[in-house]
Coordinates of N, CA and C in Angstrom, one line a residue:
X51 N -3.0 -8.6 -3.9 CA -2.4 -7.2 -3.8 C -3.5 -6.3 -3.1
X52 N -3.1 -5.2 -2.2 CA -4.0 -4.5 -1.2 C -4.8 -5.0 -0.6
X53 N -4.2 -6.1 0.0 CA -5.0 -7.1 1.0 C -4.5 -7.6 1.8
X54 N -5.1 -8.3 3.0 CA -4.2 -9.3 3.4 C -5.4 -10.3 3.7
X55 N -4.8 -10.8 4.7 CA -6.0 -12.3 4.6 C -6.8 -12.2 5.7
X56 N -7.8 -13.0 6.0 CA -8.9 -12.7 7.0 C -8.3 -13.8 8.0
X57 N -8.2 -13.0 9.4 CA -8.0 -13.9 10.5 C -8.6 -15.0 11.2
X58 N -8.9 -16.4 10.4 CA -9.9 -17.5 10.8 C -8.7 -18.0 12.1
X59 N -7.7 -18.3 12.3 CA -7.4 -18.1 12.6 C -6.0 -17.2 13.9
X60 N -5.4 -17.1 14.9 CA -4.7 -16.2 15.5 C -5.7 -15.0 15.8
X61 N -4.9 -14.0 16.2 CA -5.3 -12.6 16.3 C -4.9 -11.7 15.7
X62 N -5.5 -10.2 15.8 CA -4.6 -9.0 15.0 C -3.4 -8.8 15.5
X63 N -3.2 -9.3 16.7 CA -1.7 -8.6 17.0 C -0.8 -9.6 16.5
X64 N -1.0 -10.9 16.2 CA 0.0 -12.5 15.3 C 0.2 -12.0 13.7
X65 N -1.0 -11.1 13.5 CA -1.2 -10.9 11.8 C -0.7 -9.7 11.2
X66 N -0.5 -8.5 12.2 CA -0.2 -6.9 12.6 C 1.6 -7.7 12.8
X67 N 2.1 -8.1 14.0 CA 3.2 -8.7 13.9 C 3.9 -9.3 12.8
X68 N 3.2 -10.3 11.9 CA 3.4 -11.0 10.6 C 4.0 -9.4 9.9
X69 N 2.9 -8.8 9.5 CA 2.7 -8.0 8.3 C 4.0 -6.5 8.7
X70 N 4.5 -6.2 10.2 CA 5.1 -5.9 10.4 C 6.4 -6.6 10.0
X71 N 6.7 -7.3 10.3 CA 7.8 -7.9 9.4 C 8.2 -7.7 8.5
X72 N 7.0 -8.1 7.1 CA 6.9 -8.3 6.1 C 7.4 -6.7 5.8
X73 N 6.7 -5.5 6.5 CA 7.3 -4.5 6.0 C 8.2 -3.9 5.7
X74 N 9.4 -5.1 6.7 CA 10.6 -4.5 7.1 C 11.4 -4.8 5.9
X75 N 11.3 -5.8 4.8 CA 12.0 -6.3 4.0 C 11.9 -5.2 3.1
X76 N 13.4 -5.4 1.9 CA 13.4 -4.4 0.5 C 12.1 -4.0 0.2
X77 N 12.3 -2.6 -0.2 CA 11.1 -2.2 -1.0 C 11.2 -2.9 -2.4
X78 N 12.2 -3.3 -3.1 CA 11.7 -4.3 -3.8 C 11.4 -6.0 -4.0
X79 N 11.5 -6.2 -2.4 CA 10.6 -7.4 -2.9 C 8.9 -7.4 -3.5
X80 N 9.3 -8.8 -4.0 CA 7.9 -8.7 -4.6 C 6.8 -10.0 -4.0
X81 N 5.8 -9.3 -4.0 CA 5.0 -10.0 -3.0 C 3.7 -10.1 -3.9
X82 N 3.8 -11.8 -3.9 CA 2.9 -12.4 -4.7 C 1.8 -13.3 -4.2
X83 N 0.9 -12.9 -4.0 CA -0.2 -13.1 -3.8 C -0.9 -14.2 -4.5
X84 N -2.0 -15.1 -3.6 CA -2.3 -15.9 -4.2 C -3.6 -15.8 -4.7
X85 N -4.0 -15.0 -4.9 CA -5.5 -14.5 -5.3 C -5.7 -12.8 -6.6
X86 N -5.8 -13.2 -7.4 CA -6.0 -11.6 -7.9 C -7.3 -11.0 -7.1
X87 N -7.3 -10.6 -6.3 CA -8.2 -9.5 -6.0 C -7.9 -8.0 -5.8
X88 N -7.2 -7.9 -6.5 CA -6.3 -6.5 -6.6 C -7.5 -4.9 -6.9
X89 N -8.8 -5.6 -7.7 CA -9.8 -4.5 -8.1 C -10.7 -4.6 -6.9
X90 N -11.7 -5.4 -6.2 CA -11.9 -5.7 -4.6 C -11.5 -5.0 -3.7
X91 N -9.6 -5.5 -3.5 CA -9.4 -4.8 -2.5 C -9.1 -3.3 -2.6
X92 N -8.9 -3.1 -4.0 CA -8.8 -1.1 -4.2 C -9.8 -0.4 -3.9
X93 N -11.0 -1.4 -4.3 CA -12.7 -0.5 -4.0 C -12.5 -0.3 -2.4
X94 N -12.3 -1.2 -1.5 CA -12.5 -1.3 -0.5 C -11.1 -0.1 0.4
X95 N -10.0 -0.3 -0.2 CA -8.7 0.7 0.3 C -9.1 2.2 0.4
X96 N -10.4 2.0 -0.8 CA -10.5 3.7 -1.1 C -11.1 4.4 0.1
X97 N -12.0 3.3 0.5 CA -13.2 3.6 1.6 C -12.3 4.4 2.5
X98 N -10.5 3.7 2.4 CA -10.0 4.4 3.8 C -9.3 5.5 3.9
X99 N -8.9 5.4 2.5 CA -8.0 6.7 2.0 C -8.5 7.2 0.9
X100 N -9.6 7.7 1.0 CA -10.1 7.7 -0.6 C -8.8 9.7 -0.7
X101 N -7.9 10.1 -0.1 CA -7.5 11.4 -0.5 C -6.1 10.4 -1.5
X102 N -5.4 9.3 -0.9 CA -4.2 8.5 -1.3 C -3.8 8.9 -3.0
X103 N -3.0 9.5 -3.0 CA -2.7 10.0 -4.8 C -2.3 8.4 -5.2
X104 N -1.3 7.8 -4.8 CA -0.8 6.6 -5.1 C -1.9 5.7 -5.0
X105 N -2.9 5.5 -4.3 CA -4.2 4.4 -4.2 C -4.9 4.7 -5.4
X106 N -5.1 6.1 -5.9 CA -6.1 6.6 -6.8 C -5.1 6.0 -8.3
X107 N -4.4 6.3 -8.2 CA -3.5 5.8 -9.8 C -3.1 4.3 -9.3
X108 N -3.3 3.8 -8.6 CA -3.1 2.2 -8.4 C -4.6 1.7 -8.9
X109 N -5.3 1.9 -8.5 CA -6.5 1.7 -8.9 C -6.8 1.9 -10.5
X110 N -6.6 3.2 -11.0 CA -7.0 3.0 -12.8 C -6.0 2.4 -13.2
X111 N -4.8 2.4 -12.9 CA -3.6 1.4 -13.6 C -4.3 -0.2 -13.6
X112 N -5.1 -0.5 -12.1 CA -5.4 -2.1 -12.2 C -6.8 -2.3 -13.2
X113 N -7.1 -1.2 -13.1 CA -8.8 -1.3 -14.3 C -8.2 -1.6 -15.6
X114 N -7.1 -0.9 -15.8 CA -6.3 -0.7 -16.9 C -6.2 -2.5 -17.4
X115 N -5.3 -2.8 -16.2 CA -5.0 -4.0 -16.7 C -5.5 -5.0 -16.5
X116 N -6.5 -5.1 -15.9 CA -7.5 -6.0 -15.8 C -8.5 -6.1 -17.5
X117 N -8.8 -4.7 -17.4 CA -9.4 -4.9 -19.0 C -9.0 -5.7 -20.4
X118 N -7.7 -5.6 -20.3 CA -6.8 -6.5 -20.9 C -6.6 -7.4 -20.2
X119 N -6.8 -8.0 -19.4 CA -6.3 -9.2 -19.4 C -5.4 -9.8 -18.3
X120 N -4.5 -8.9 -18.3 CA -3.3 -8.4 -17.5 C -3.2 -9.0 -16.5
X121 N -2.8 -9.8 -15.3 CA -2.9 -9.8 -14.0 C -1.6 -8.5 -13.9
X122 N -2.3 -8.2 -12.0 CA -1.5 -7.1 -11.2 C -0.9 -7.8 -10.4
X123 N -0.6 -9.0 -10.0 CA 0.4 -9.9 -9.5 C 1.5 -10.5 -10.1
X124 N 2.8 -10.4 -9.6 CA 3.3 -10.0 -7.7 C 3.3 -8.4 -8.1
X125 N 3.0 -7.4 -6.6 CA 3.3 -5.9 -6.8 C 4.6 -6.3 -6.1
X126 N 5.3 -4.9 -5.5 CA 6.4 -4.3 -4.9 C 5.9 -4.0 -3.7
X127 N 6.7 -4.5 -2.7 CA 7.0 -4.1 -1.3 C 6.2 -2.1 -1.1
X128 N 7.4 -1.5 -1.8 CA 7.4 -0.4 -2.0 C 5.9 -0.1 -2.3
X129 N 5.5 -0.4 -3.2 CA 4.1 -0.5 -3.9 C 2.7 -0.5 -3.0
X130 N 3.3 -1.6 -2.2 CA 2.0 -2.3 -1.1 C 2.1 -1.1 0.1
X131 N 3.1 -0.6 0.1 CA 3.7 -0.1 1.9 C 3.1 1.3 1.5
X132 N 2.9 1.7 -0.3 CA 1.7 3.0 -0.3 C 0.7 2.9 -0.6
X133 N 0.1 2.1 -0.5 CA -1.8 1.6 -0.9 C -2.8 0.8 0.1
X134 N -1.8 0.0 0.6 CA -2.3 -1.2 1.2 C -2.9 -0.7 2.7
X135 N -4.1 -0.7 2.9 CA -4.3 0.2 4.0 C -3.9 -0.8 5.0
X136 N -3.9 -2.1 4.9 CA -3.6 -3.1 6.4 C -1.7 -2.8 6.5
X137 N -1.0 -2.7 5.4 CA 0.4 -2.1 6.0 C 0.3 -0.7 6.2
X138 N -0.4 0.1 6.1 CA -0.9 1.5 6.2 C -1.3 1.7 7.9
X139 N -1.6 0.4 8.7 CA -2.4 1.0 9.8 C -1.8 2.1 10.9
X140 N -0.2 1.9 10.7 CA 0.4 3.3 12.0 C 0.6 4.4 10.9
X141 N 0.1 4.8 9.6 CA 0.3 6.0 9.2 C -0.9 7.4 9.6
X142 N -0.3 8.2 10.5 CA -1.1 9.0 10.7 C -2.3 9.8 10.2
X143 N -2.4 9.7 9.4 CA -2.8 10.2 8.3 C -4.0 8.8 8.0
X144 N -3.8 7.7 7.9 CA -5.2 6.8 7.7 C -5.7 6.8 9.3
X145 N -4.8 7.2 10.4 CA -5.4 7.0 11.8 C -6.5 8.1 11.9
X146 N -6.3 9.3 10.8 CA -6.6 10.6 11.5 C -7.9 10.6 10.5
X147 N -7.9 9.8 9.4 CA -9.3 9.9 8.5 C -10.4 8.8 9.4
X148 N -9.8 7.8 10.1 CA -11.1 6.6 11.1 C -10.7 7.4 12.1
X149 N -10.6 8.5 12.7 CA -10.8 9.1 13.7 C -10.4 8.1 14.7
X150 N -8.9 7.5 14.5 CA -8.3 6.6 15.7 C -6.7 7.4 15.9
X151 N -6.8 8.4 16.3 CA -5.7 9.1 16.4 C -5.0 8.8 18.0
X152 N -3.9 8.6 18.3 CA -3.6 8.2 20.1 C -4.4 6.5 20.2
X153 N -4.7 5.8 18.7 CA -4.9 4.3 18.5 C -3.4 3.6 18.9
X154 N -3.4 2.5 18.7 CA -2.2 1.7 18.5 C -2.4 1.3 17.2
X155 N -1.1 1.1 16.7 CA -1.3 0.3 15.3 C -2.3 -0.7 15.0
X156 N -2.0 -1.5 16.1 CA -2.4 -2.8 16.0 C -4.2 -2.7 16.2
X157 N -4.3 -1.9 17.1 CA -5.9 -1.6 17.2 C -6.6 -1.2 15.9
X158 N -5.6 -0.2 15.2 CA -6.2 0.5 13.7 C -6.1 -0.8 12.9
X159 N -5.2 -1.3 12.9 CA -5.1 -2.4 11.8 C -6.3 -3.4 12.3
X160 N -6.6 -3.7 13.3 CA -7.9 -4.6 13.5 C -9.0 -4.0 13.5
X161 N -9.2 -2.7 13.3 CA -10.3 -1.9 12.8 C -10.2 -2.2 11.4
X162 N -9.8 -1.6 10.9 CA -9.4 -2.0 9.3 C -10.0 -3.5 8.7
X163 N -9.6 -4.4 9.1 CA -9.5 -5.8 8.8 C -11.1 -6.0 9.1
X164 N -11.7 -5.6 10.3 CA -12.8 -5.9 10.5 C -13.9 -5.1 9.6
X165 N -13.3 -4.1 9.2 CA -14.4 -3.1 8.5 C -14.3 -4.2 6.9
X166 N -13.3 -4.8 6.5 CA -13.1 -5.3 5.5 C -13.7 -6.4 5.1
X167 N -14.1 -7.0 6.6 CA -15.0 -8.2 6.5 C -16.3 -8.1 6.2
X168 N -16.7 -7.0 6.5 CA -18.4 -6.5 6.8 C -18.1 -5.6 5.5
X169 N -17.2 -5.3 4.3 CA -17.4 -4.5 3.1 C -17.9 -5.8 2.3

């Protein structure tokens, strides 16, 4: 959850394409992930949105339930499409905090992913 995967192989635009898809489906599907790195990837989502009201209470809700025990897997479509800064890349507003405003999605989203690699 608030991740996606690292491109060993393909490109951003095969994985930007994928993840565009994926956005297109119900906000309630649930999208289950095969890794908890749900606390990881929040430290790292904040870097991009640290103003995100919804990232900021996604984040102590997963402290929450990590302390217990809890896993945060599967989230909600809905869920992912307001936190997840890699489905986040054409929202103006994460374009306009990396100063990639008049970017293409696909370019912000491969900024993103790369900065992710090197966090």
């Amino acid at each position: 959850a608030l991740g996606c995967g690292r491109l060993f192989e393909g490109s951003p635009e095969d994985m930007w394409g994928t993840l565009t898809r994926l956005a297109a489906l119900p906000d309630d599907t649930l999208i289950c992930s095969g890794h908890e790195y749900t606390t990881a990837n929040g430290k790292f989502a904040a870097t991009i949105e640290p103003d995100n009201a919804a990232l900021a209470e996604r984040i102590k809700l997963t402290a929450r339930a990590r302390g217990l025990g809890t896993p945060t897997v599967p989230s909600s479509l809905e869920l992912e499409k307001a936190t997840n800064p890699f489905l986040r890349a054409g929202d103006p507003g994460v374009k306009a905090t990396l100063g990639m405003e008049g970017a293409a999605d696909v370019e912000v989203f491969a900024h993103i992913r790369a900065a992710k690699d090197r966090f």
